[in-house]
Coordinates of C-alpha atoms and ligand atoms in Angstrom, one line a residue:
M22 CA 169.2 108.4 162.7
D23 CA 172.6 107.5 161.5
I24 CA 173.3 108.1 157.8
K25 CA 176.4 106.5 156.3
P26 CA 179.0 109.0 155.1
F27 CA 180.0 109.0 151.5
D28 CA 183.3 107.3 150.6
K29 CA 183.8 110.0 147.9
K30 CA 183.0 113.5 149.0
V31 CA 179.9 115.1 147.4
W32 CA 180.9 118.6 146.5
L33 CA 179.0 121.9 146.4
S34 CA 179.9 122.4 142.7
S35 CA 183.0 120.9 141.2
P36 CA 184.2 120.9 137.6
T37 CA 182.5 118.2 135.3
M38 CA 184.6 117.3 132.3
H39 CA 183.4 115.5 129.2
G40 CA 186.3 114.9 126.8
E41 CA 186.0 117.6 124.1
E42 CA 187.9 120.0 126.5
L43 CA 191.0 117.9 126.1
E44 CA 190.7 117.8 122.3
Y45 CA 190.7 121.5 122.0
V46 CA 193.5 121.9 124.6
T47 CA 195.5 119.2 122.7
E48 CA 194.9 121.1 119.5
A49 CA 196.3 124.2 121.0
Y50 CA 199.3 122.3 122.3
N51 CA 200.0 120.5 119.1
T52 CA 199.9 123.7 117.0
N53 CA 201.9 125.5 119.6
W54 CA 199.2 128.2 120.1
V55 CA 199.4 127.9 123.9
S56 CA 199.5 131.6 124.8
T57 CA 197.0 134.5 124.6
V58 CA 196.4 134.3 120.9
G59 CA 194.8 131.4 118.9
E60 CA 191.8 129.7 117.4
N61 CA 190.2 128.6 120.6
I62 CA 190.0 132.2 121.8
N63 CA 188.6 133.4 118.5
V64 CA 186.0 130.7 118.4
I65 CA 184.9 130.8 122.0
E66 CA 184.3 134.6 121.8
K67 CA 182.1 134.0 118.8
E68 CA 180.3 131.1 120.4
I69 CA 179.5 133.0 123.6
C70 CA 178.1 135.9 121.5
E71 CA 175.9 133.4 119.6
Y72 CA 174.8 131.7 122.8
T73 CA 174.0 134.9 124.8
G74 CA 172.9 137.1 121.9
V75 CA 175.4 139.9 122.8
S76 CA 177.4 141.3 119.9
R77 CA 180.9 141.5 121.5
A78 CA 182.7 139.1 123.9
V79 CA 186.2 139.8 125.2
A80 CA 187.9 136.7 126.6
L81 CA 189.8 137.5 129.9
S82 CA 191.8 135.7 132.6
C83 CA 188.8 135.7 135.0
G84 CA 185.5 137.2 135.8
T85 CA 187.0 139.6 138.3
A86 CA 189.1 141.1 135.4
A87 CA 185.9 141.5 133.4
L88 CA 184.3 143.4 136.2
H89 CA 187.4 145.6 136.7
L90 CA 187.4 146.5 133.0
A91 CA 183.6 147.1 133.2
I92 CA 184.2 149.5 136.1
K93 CA 186.9 151.3 134.1
L94 CA 184.6 151.5 131.0
S95 CA 181.8 153.0 133.2
G96 CA 184.2 155.8 134.1
V97 CA 184.4 155.2 137.8
K98 CA 187.0 157.5 139.3
A99 CA 188.5 157.9 142.8
G100 CA 185.8 159.0 145.3
D101 CA 182.8 158.1 143.1
R102 CA 180.1 156.1 144.8
V103 CA 178.9 152.9 143.1
F104 CA 175.6 151.1 144.0
C105 CA 176.4 147.4 144.6
T106 CA 174.5 144.2 145.3
D107 CA 175.0 143.4 148.9
V108 CA 174.6 139.6 149.1
T109 CA 177.3 138.5 146.7
F110 CA 180.8 137.2 146.4
G111 CA 183.5 139.8 147.2
A112 CA 184.8 139.8 143.6
T113 CA 181.7 141.8 142.6
V114 CA 182.8 144.7 144.7
N115 CA 186.6 144.6 144.9
P116 CA 187.1 146.1 141.4
V117 CA 185.1 149.2 142.4
V118 CA 187.8 149.7 145.1
Y119 CA 190.6 149.0 142.7
E120 CA 189.6 152.2 140.9
G121 CA 189.2 154.2 144.1
G122 CA 185.3 154.0 144.0
I123 CA 183.2 153.8 147.2
P124 CA 180.7 151.0 147.3
V125 CA 177.2 151.7 148.6
F126 CA 175.4 148.4 149.3
I127 CA 171.8 148.0 148.3
D128 CA 169.7 145.6 150.3
T129 CA 168.3 142.4 149.0
E130 CA 164.7 141.3 148.3
Y131 CA 163.1 138.1 149.4
G132 CA 161.6 137.3 146.0
T133 CA 164.9 136.6 144.2
W134 CA 167.6 137.1 146.9
N135 CA 169.0 139.8 144.6
M136 CA 169.2 143.6 144.6
C137 CA 165.9 145.1 145.8
P138 CA 164.6 147.6 143.2
E139 CA 162.8 149.6 146.0
A140 CA 166.0 149.9 147.9
L141 CA 167.8 151.0 144.7
R142 CA 165.2 153.7 144.2
R143 CA 165.7 154.9 147.7
A144 CA 169.5 154.9 147.2
F145 CA 169.1 157.3 144.2
E146 CA 167.1 159.6 146.4
L147 CA 169.9 159.6 148.9
Y148 CA 172.7 159.8 146.3
P149 CA 171.2 161.3 143.1
D150 CA 174.7 161.7 141.5
V151 CA 175.6 158.0 141.4
K152 CA 176.3 156.9 137.9
V153 CA 177.1 153.2 138.1
V154 CA 175.1 150.2 139.4
I155 CA 176.3 146.6 139.7
A156 CA 173.6 144.0 139.8
V157 CA 174.4 140.3 140.5
N158 CA 172.3 137.2 139.6
L159 CA 172.9 135.3 142.8
Y160 CA 173.3 131.5 142.6
G161 CA 172.1 131.6 139.0
T162 CA 168.7 133.4 139.6
P163 CA 168.3 136.5 137.6
A164 CA 167.7 139.8 139.5
R165 CA 164.6 141.9 138.6
L166 CA 166.6 143.2 135.6
D167 CA 163.9 145.2 133.9
E168 CA 163.0 147.2 137.0
I169 CA 166.7 147.7 137.8
R170 CA 167.5 148.7 134.2
E171 CA 164.5 151.2 134.2
I172 CA 165.7 152.8 137.5
C173 CA 169.2 153.2 136.0
R174 CA 167.8 154.7 132.9
E175 CA 165.7 157.2 134.9
H176 CA 168.9 158.3 136.7
G177 CA 171.3 158.2 133.7
A178 CA 173.3 155.5 135.4
T179 CA 175.2 152.7 133.7
L180 CA 174.2 149.1 134.6
I181 CA 176.9 146.5 135.0
E182 CA 175.5 143.0 135.2
D183 CA 177.6 140.5 137.1
A184 CA 176.4 137.2 135.5
A185 CA 179.4 135.2 136.8
E186 CA 177.0 132.7 138.5
S187 CA 174.1 132.8 136.0
L188 CA 175.5 131.8 132.6
G189 CA 172.6 130.0 130.8
A190 CA 169.9 131.6 132.9
T191 CA 167.2 133.7 131.2
Y192 CA 165.0 136.6 132.2
K193 CA 161.9 137.1 130.1
G194 CA 163.4 134.8 127.5
R195 CA 166.6 136.7 127.2
Q196 CA 170.0 135.4 128.4
T197 CA 171.5 137.0 131.5
G198 CA 174.9 138.7 130.9
T199 CA 173.2 140.9 128.3
F200 CA 171.1 143.4 130.4
G201 CA 173.9 145.7 131.5
K202 CA 175.8 148.0 129.2
Y203 CA 178.8 145.9 130.4
N204 CA 178.5 142.4 131.7
A205 CA 180.8 139.9 133.3
I206 CA 180.7 136.1 133.1
S207 CA 183.1 133.6 134.8
F208 CA 184.6 130.2 134.0
N209 CA 186.1 129.7 137.4
G210 CA 186.3 126.1 138.6
N211 CA 183.1 126.0 140.6
K212 CA 180.9 127.8 138.0
I213 CA 178.3 126.1 135.8
I214 CA 180.9 125.6 133.1
T215 CA 184.6 126.1 133.6
G216 CA 187.9 126.7 131.8
S217 CA 189.7 126.0 135.1
S218 CA 189.7 129.8 135.3
G219 CA 188.8 132.5 132.8
G220 CA 186.0 135.0 132.3
M221 CA 184.6 137.4 129.7
L222 CA 183.3 140.9 129.3
L223 CA 180.1 141.0 127.2
T224 CA 178.8 144.2 125.6
D225 CA 177.0 145.5 122.6
C226 CA 179.3 148.4 122.3
D227 CA 182.1 147.9 119.7
E228 CA 184.2 150.7 121.0
A229 CA 184.0 149.5 124.6
A230 CA 185.0 145.9 123.5
A231 CA 188.0 147.3 121.6
R232 CA 189.2 149.3 124.5
A233 CA 188.8 146.4 126.9
R234 CA 190.7 144.2 124.5
K235 CA 193.5 146.7 124.3
W236 CA 193.7 147.2 128.1
S237 CA 193.7 143.5 128.7
T238 CA 196.9 143.0 126.6
Q239 CA 199.0 145.7 128.3
S240 CA 197.5 148.6 126.3
R241 CA 200.0 148.3 123.4
D242 CA 199.5 150.9 120.8
N243 CA 199.8 150.1 117.1
A244 CA 203.6 150.8 116.7
P245 CA 206.7 148.9 115.7
W246 CA 207.9 148.9 119.3
Y247 CA 206.1 148.7 122.7
Q248 CA 204.3 152.0 122.7
H249 CA 201.9 152.9 125.5
T250 CA 199.5 155.9 125.9
E251 CA 197.2 154.2 128.5
L252 CA 197.6 152.1 131.6
G253 CA 197.6 148.4 130.7
Y254 CA 196.7 145.0 132.3
N255 CA 197.7 141.4 131.7
Y256 CA 194.1 140.2 131.7
R257 CA 193.8 138.2 128.4
M258 CA 192.6 134.6 128.4
S259 CA 195.0 132.0 127.2
N260 CA 194.3 129.7 124.3
I261 CA 194.6 126.7 126.6
I262 CA 191.8 128.0 128.9
A263 CA 189.7 128.9 125.9
G264 CA 190.0 125.3 124.6
M265 CA 188.6 124.1 128.0
V266 CA 185.7 126.5 127.8
R267 CA 185.0 125.5 124.2
G268 CA 184.7 121.9 125.2
Q269 CA 182.5 122.9 128.1
L270 CA 180.1 125.2 126.3
I271 CA 178.8 122.2 124.3
Y272 CA 177.4 120.9 127.6
L273 CA 176.1 124.1 129.2
D274 CA 172.4 123.3 128.6
K275 CA 172.9 119.8 129.9
H276 CA 174.5 121.2 133.0
V277 CA 171.6 123.5 133.5
A278 CA 169.1 120.7 133.1
R279 CA 171.1 118.6 135.7
K280 CA 171.2 121.5 138.1
K281 CA 167.4 122.0 137.7
H282 CA 166.8 118.3 138.4
I283 CA 168.8 118.6 141.6
Y284 CA 166.9 121.7 142.7
E285 CA 163.5 120.1 142.0
R286 CA 164.5 116.9 143.9
Y287 CA 165.5 119.0 146.9
K288 CA 162.3 121.0 146.7
A289 CA 160.2 117.8 146.7
G290 CA 162.4 116.2 149.4
F291 CA 161.8 119.2 151.7
S292 CA 158.2 119.9 150.9
D293 CA 156.9 119.1 154.4
L294 CA 159.8 120.7 156.3
P295 CA 159.6 124.3 157.6
V296 CA 162.0 125.5 154.8
S297 CA 161.9 126.8 151.3
M298 CA 164.3 126.8 148.3
N299 CA 166.0 129.8 146.9
P300 CA 163.2 131.6 145.1
Y301 CA 162.6 132.9 141.6
I302 CA 159.7 134.4 139.7
E303 CA 158.1 131.6 137.7
G304 CA 157.1 132.6 134.2
E305 CA 159.5 135.5 134.3
M306 CA 162.8 133.9 134.9
Q307 CA 164.5 130.6 134.2
P308 CA 167.5 130.3 136.5
N309 CA 170.4 128.1 135.7
F310 CA 170.0 126.6 139.2
W311 CA 173.8 126.8 139.8
L312 CA 173.4 126.3 143.5
S313 CA 170.4 124.9 145.3
C314 CA 169.9 126.7 148.6
L315 CA 167.3 126.5 151.4
I316 CA 166.1 129.0 153.9
I317 CA 164.6 127.9 157.2
D318 CA 161.3 129.5 158.4
K319 CA 161.8 132.0 161.1
D320 CA 159.8 130.0 163.7
A321 CA 161.7 126.8 162.9
M322 CA 165.1 128.3 163.7
C323 CA 167.0 127.1 166.8
P324 CA 169.2 129.6 168.5
Q325 CA 172.4 130.2 166.4
Q326 CA 175.3 132.5 167.1
R327 CA 177.9 133.8 164.7
S328 CA 181.0 135.8 165.6
D329 CA 183.3 137.1 162.9
C330 CA 184.9 133.7 162.2
E331 CA 183.0 131.1 164.3
A332 CA 179.4 129.7 164.7
S333 CA 177.6 127.8 167.4
Y334 CA 174.0 126.8 168.0
I335 CA 171.7 125.3 170.7
P336 CA 169.8 122.2 169.3
Q337 CA 166.0 122.2 169.8
S338 CA 163.6 119.5 168.8
G339 CA 161.6 120.2 165.6
K340 CA 163.9 123.1 164.8
S341 CA 167.3 123.6 163.2
C342 CA 169.7 126.3 161.8
P343 CA 172.3 126.5 159.0
T344 CA 175.1 125.8 161.3
Q345 CA 173.5 122.5 162.4
I346 CA 172.7 121.5 158.9
L347 CA 176.2 122.3 157.6
E348 CA 177.7 120.2 160.4
A349 CA 175.3 117.3 159.5
L350 CA 176.4 117.6 155.8
A351 CA 180.1 117.6 156.8
A352 CA 179.5 114.5 159.0
I353 CA 178.4 112.5 155.9
N354 CA 181.2 113.9 153.8
A355 CA 179.1 116.4 151.8
E356 CA 180.0 120.0 151.1
G357 CA 177.4 122.7 151.9
R358 CA 178.2 126.4 152.5
P359 CA 176.6 129.3 154.3
I360 CA 174.9 131.9 152.2
W361 CA 177.5 134.5 150.9
K362 CA 177.9 136.8 153.8
P363 CA 176.5 140.2 152.9
M364 CA 179.1 142.8 151.9
H365 CA 177.9 145.4 154.4
L366 CA 178.7 142.9 157.2
Q367 CA 182.3 142.4 156.0
P368 CA 184.9 144.1 158.1
I369 CA 186.7 145.4 155.0
F370 CA 183.5 147.3 153.9
S371 CA 182.4 148.3 157.4
G372 CA 182.7 152.0 156.6
C373 CA 180.4 151.8 153.6
D374 CA 176.8 152.8 153.5
F375 CA 174.0 150.3 153.3
V376 CA 170.6 151.2 152.0
T377 CA 167.4 149.3 152.9
K378 CA 164.1 149.8 151.1
E379 CA 162.8 152.1 153.9
Q380 CA 164.6 154.0 156.5
G381 CA 165.0 151.7 159.5
S382 CA 163.5 148.7 157.7
A383 CA 164.7 145.2 158.3
D384 CA 168.1 144.0 156.9
V385 CA 167.0 141.4 154.4
G386 CA 170.5 140.3 153.4
A387 CA 171.5 139.6 157.1
D388 CA 168.3 137.6 157.6
I389 CA 168.9 135.4 154.5
F390 CA 172.4 134.9 155.7
A391 CA 171.2 133.9 159.1
R392 CA 168.6 131.4 158.0
G393 CA 169.9 130.1 154.6
L394 CA 172.5 127.8 153.3
C395 CA 173.8 126.4 150.0
L396 CA 173.3 122.6 149.5
P397 CA 175.6 120.2 147.7
S398 CA 174.7 121.0 144.0
D399 CA 177.4 119.0 142.1
I400 CA 176.0 117.6 138.9
K401 CA 177.9 114.4 139.3
M402 CA 175.9 113.7 142.5
T403 CA 173.5 110.7 141.9
D404 CA 169.9 110.6 143.0
E405 CA 170.8 108.1 145.6
E406 CA 173.5 110.4 147.0
Q407 CA 171.1 113.3 147.0
D408 CA 168.5 111.2 148.9
R409 CA 171.0 110.6 151.6
I410 CA 171.7 114.3 151.8
I411 CA 168.0 115.0 152.0
A412 CA 167.7 112.5 154.8
A413 CA 170.5 114.1 156.7
V414 CA 168.8 117.5 156.4
R415 CA 165.5 116.1 157.4
A416 CA 167.1 114.5 160.5
C417 CA 168.1 118.0 161.7
F418 CA 164.4 118.9 162.2
E419 CA 163.5 115.8 164.2
Ligands
PLP11 C1 182.9 133.8 140.8 C2 182.3 135.1 140.9 C3 183.0 136.3 140.4 C4 184.5 136.2 140.0 O1 184.8 135.4 138.9 P1 186.3 134.9 138.8 O2 186.3 134.3 137.4 O3 186.5 133.9 139.9 O4 187.2 136.0 138.9 C5 182.4 137.5 140.4 N1 181.2 137.6 140.9 C6 180.5 136.6 141.4 C7 179.1 136.8 141.8 C8 181.0 135.3 141.4 O5 180.3 134.3 141.9

């Protein structure tokens, strides 16, 4: 079957603007508050607090900066081990290394594609002294945050929640980005709402928020001249970015509804294929459906090989693999993406420990990476465009 390629590319997840963004940016421009101080910053911090229910939000240059300051606030020092989600984007883990920490990767569970609480429990048996855990809500699906939080509490460890992909998602009725002692969100260009860039540290701790704020503006002490007693960073959000985010936040719930619509249509379109969508626990969690993903049943996989930087496969009738589907999507001018490659398989982290739920048990993250992929999830995609994408995926299984 030949499916006509799109004239205009259908993206994985690109920015969607509405108009109010430009009004707030223009206001910043016209009043000359274009730097890292101004009304947009003050308002967006307050609005994010109201939206998520957290008491303090510190607007920063990006989500990675928020994670870095969260790591510092958690007291990670050189040589300290930190338990990290394994299937995530590298920005979750890099800040651990900025502080000289040693990531230990915790395997994934099939139920949410997030950190496996059983593997986390086992990691604390192996490394009882670990004091910091970073949990990610992959693709907008909350991790089992209650279980993870309880395990942290039992071991006196600080939980950092990386909610960069999950703004607007809830777990047991509560917004993600509020379960950790320190939490990070992101307004990067591909996220559910964007400031073009930007991020925030969220916390209920007044003192931590004040320290992060100070660190983010070069740690200037209160003095008539530049006076420093601490190491500083240039991590503050600009008032222009904040204006963009202000305009976008109005539409966050609408974006979530559109993303959910896309997810449900894929699910229906693939219901008779040997695949399933990225899972979540119904009744317990309401993802923001940032990216729709699928995973191919084990017995419906054709042979696929991946080296460090290349992939190939052998086509087989009735079967497929992520490489074949990604090629089929590219052929119709649509952008898919492999599942984020697990951190323990990354050359840069090859020396780090990786803990599965039982000694010698299967590597869940590697399995999801091998059999899964991210589908075009752009909210400007029309139903008709999505139908063509569904047809292209279906054709791979013929
Ligand atoms: C995007 C992302 C980040 C980093 O956010 P930036 O704002 O791009 O620095 C961190 N963690 C995860 C899981 C992300 O997807």
